mmCIF file of C-alpha atoms in Angstrom:
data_model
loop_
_atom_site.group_PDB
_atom_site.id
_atom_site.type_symbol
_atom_site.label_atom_id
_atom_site.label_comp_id
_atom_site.label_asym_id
_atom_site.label_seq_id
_atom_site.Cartn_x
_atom_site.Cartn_y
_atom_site.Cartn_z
ATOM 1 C CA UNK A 1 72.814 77.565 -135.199
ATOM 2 C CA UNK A 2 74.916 76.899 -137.939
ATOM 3 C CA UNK A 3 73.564 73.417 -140.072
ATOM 4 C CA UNK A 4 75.583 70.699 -142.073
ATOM 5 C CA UNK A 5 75.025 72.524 -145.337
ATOM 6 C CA UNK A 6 76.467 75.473 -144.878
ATOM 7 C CA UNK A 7 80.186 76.186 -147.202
ATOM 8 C CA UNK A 8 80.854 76.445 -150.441
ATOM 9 C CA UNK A 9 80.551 73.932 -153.339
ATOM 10 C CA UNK A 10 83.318 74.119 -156.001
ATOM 11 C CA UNK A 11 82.640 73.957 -159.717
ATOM 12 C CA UNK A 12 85.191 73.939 -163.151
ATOM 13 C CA UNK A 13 87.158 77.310 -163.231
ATOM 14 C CA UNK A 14 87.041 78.932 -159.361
ATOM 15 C CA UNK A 15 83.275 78.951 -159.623
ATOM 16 C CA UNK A 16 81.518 79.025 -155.635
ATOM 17 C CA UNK A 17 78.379 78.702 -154.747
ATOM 18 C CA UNK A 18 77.081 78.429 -151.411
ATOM 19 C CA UNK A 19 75.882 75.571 -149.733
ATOM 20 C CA UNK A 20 76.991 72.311 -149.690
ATOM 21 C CA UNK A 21 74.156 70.291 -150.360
ATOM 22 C CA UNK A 22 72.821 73.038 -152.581
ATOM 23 C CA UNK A 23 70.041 75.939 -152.040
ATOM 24 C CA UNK A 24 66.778 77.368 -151.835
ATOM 25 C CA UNK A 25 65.139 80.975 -151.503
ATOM 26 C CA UNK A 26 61.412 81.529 -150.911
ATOM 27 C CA UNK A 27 59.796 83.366 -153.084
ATOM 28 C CA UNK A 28 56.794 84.470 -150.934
ATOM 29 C CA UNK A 29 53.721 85.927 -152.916
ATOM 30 C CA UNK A 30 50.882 88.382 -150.963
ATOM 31 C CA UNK A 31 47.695 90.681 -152.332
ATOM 32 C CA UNK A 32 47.715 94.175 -153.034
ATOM 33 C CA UNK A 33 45.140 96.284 -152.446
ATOM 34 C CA UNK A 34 43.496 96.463 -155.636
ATOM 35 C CA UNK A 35 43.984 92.902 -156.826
ATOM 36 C CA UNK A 36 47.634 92.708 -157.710
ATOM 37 C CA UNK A 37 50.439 91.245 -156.452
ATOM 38 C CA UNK A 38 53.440 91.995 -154.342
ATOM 39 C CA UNK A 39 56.792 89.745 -153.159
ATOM 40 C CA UNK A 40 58.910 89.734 -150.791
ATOM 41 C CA UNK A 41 62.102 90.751 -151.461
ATOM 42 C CA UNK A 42 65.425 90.661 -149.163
ATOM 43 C CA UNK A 43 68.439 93.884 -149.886
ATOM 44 C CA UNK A 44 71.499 91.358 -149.060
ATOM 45 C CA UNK A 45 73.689 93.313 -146.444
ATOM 46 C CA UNK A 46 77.443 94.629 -147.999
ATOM 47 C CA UNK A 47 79.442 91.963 -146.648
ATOM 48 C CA UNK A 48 77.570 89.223 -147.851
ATOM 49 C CA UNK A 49 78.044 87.511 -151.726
ATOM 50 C CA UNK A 50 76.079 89.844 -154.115
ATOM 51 C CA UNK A 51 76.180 92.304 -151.573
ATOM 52 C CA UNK A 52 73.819 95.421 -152.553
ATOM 53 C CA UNK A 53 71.098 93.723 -154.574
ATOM 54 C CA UNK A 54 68.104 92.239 -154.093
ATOM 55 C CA UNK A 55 66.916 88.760 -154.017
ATOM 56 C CA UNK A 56 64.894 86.515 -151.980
ATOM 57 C CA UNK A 57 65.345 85.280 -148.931
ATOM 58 C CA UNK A 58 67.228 81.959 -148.567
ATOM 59 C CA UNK A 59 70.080 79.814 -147.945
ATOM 60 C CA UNK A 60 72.313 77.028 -147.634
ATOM 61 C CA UNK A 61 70.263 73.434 -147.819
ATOM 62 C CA UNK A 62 71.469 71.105 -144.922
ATOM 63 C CA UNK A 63 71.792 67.321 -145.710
ATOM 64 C CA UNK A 64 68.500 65.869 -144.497
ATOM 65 C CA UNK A 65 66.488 68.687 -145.629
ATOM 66 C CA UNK A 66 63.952 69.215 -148.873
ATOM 67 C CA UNK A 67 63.959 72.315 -150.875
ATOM 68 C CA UNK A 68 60.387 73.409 -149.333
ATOM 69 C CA UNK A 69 61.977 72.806 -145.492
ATOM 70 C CA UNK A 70 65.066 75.064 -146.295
ATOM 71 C CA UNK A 71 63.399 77.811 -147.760
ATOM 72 C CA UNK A 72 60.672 78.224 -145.056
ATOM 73 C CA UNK A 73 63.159 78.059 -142.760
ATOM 74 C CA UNK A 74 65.352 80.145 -144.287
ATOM 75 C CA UNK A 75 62.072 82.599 -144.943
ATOM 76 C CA UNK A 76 61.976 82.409 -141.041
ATOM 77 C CA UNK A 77 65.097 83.404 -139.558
ATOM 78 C CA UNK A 78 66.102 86.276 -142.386
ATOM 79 C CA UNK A 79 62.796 87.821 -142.362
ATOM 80 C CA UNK A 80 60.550 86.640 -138.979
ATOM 81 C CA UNK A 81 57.959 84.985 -141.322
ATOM 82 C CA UNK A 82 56.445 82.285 -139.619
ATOM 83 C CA UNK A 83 56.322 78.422 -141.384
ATOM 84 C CA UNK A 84 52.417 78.834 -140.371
ATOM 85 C CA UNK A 85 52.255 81.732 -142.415
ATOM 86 C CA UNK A 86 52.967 80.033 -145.646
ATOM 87 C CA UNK A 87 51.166 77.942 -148.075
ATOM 88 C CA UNK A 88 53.166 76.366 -150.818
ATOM 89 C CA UNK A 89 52.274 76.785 -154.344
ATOM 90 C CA UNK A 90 55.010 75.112 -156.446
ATOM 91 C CA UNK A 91 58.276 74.335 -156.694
ATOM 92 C CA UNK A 92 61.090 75.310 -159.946
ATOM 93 C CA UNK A 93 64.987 74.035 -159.994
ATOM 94 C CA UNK A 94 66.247 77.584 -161.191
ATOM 95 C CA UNK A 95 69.919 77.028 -161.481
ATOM 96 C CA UNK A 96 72.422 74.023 -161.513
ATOM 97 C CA UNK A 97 76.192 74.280 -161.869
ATOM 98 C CA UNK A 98 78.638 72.116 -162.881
ATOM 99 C CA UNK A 99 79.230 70.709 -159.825
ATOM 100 C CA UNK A 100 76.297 69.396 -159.303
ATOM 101 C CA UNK A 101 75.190 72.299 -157.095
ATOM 102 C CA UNK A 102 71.196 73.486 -157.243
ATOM 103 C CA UNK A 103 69.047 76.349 -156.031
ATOM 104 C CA UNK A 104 65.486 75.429 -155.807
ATOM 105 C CA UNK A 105 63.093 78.289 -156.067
ATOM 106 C CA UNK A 106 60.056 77.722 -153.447
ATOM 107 C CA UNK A 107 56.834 79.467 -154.756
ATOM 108 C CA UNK A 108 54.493 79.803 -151.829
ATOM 109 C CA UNK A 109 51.628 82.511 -151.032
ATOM 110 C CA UNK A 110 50.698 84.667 -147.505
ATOM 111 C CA UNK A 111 47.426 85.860 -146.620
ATOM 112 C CA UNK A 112 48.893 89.516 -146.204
ATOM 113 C CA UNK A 113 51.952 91.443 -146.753
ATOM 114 C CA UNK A 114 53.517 90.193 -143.179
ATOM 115 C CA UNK A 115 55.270 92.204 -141.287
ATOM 116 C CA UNK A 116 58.598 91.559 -140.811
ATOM 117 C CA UNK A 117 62.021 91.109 -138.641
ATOM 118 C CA UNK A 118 65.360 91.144 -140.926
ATOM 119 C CA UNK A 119 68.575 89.837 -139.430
ATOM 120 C CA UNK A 120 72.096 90.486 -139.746
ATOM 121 C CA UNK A 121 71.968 89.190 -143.673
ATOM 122 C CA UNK A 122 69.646 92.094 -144.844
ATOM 123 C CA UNK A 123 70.076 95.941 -144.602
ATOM 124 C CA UNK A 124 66.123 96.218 -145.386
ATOM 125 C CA UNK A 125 63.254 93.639 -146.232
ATOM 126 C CA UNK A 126 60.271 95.203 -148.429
ATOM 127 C CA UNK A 127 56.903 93.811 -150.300
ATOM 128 C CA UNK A 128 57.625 94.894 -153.919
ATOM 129 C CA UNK A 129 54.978 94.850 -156.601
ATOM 130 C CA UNK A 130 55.444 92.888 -159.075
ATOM 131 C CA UNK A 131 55.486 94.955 -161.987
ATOM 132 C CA UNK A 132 58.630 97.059 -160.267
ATOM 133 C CA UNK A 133 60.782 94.092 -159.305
ATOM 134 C CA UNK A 134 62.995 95.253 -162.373
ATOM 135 C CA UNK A 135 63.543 98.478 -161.173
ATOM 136 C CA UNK A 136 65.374 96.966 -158.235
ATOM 137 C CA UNK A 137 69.322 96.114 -158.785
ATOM 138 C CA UNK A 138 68.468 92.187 -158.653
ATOM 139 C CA UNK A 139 70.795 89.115 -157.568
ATOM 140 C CA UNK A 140 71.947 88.529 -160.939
ATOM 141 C CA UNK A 141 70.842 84.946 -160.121
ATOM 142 C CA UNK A 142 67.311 85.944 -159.158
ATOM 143 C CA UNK A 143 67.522 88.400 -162.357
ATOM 144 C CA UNK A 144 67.703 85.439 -164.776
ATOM 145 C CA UNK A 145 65.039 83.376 -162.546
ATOM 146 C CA UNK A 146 62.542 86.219 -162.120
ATOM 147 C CA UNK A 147 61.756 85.978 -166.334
ATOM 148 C CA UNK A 148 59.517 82.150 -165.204
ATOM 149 C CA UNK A 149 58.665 83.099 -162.056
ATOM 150 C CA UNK A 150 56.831 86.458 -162.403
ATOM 151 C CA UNK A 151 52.909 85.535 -161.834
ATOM 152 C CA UNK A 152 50.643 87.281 -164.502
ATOM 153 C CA UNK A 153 47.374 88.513 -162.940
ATOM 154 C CA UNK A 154 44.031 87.462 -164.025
ATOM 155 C CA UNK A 155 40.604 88.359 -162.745
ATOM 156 C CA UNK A 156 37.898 85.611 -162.326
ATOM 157 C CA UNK A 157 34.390 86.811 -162.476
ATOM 158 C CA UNK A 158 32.612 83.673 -161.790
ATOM 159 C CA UNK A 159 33.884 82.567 -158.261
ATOM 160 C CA UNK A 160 30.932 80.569 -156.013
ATOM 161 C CA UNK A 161 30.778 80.869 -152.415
ATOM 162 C CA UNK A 162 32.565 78.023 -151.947
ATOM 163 C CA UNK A 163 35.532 78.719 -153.987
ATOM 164 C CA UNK A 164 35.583 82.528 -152.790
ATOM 165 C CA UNK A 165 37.778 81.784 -149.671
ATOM 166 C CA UNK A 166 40.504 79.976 -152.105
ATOM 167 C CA UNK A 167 41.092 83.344 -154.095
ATOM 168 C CA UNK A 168 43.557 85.633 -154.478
ATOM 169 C CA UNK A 169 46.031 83.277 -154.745
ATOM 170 C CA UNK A 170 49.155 81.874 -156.871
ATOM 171 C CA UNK A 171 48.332 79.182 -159.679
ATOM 172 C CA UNK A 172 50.963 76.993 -161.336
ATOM 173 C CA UNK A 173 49.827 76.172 -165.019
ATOM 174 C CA UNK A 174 51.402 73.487 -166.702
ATOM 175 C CA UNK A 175 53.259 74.429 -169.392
ATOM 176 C CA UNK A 176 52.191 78.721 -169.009
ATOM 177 C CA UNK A 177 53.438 79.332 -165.944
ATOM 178 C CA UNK A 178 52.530 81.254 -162.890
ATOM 179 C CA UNK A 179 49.469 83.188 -162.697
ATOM 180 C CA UNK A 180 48.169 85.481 -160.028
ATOM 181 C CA UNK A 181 44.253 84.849 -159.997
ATOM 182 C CA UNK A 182 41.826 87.411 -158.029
ATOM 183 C CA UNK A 183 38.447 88.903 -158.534
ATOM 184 C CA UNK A 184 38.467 92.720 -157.683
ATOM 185 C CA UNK A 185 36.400 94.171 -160.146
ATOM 186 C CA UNK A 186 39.113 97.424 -161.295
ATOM 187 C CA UNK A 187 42.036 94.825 -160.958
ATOM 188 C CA UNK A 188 44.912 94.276 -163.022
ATOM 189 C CA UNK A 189 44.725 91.170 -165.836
ATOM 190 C CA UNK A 190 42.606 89.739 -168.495
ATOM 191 C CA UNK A 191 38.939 88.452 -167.127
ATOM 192 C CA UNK A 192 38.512 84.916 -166.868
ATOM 193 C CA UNK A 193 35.944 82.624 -166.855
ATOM 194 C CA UNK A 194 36.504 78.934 -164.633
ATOM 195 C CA UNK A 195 36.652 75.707 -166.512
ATOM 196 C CA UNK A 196 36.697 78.104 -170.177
ATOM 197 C CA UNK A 197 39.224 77.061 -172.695
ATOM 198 C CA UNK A 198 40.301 80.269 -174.094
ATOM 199 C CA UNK A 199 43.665 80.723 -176.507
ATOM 200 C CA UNK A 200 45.560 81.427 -173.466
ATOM 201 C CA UNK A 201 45.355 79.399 -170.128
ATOM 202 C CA UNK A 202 42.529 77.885 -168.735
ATOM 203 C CA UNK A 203 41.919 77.470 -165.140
ATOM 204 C CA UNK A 204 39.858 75.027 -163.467
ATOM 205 C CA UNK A 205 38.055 75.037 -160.362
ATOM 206 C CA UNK A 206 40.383 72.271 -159.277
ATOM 207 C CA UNK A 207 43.615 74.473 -159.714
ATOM 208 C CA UNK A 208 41.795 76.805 -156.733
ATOM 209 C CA UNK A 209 41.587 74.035 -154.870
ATOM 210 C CA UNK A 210 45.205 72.385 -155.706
#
């Protein structure tokens, strides 16, 4: 069913972008075997804007919804991924235009890489690693996000019982960035110690628990 968000928004110049009230895309993080990372990544059909590359999946914003609620449910009816399925990580404003159009990037995390159902907006869906997202023929859009949303890996070798459950998962670091954290032993990333300053970032037990 078509919502109240969906046409274009007009900037300076001829500029469109869709989505009345603005968008949002899902950028849906899941483990690797082997303690990296992979996302999921939608291959926009030909007829569709940016037809032929790859980006995430997403959409037009309708008027009473947030940025989280639009890309979840956008998450859901281009690629079958349930809303249950998700946790939310973070959130990053990743392009405004002129006319006061946004797209909201929604960084959330799965337990697995899902399988899933494409519709009539994707020729294929796929889990990419991380570290071959580039090789891809990106959204030029996603292209320029993808430099601050890529999540560097780091292995934590002191993880409790407790906290053991909490891991792998997507971190948000003030002022770093995203990091992936996990703890297999031959995994990719610096090692890490909980609650250590170090010259890079240091994570907290509270950030597993955030």
């Amino acid at each position: 069913m078509r919502g109240d968000g969906d046409g274009w928004a007009d900037s300076p110049g001829g500029v469109r972008h869709w989505g009345k009230f603005g968008a949002a895309g899902l950028l849906l993080r899941a483990p690797l075997p082997g303690g990296g990372s992979a996302v999921l990544l939608q291959h926009r059909a030909a007829w569709s804007h940016q037809g032929g590359t790859w980006a995430l999946p997403g959409g037009a914003r309708d008027s009473h919804e947030t940025a989280r609620h639009a890309a979840v449910r956008e998450a859901e009816e281009e690629a079958g991924i349930s809303a249950d399925a998700v946790r939310v990580r973070a959130e990053r404003l990743t392009m405004t235009a002129p006319s006061g159009w946004t797209y909201t990037t929604v960084v959330a995390d799965a337990a697995s890489t899902l399988p899933t159902v494409p519709n009539q907006e994707s020729t294929e869906l796929a889990w990419v690693p991380e570290d071959d997202v580039t090789a891809l023929p990106l959204h030029p859009g996603f292209a320029a996000a993808w430099v601050g949303l890529r999540a560097v890996p780091l292995r934590v070798v002191d993880v409790t019982p407790d906290l053991a459950p909490a891991l792998p998962r997507t971190v948000d670091l003030s002022g770093h960035g995203f990091y992936w954290l996990h703890t297999t032993v031959t995994g990719p990333g610096a090692e890490i110690l909980l609650d250590h300053p170090t010259t890079g970032p240091t994570v907290t037990r509270a950030d597993l628990l955030s």
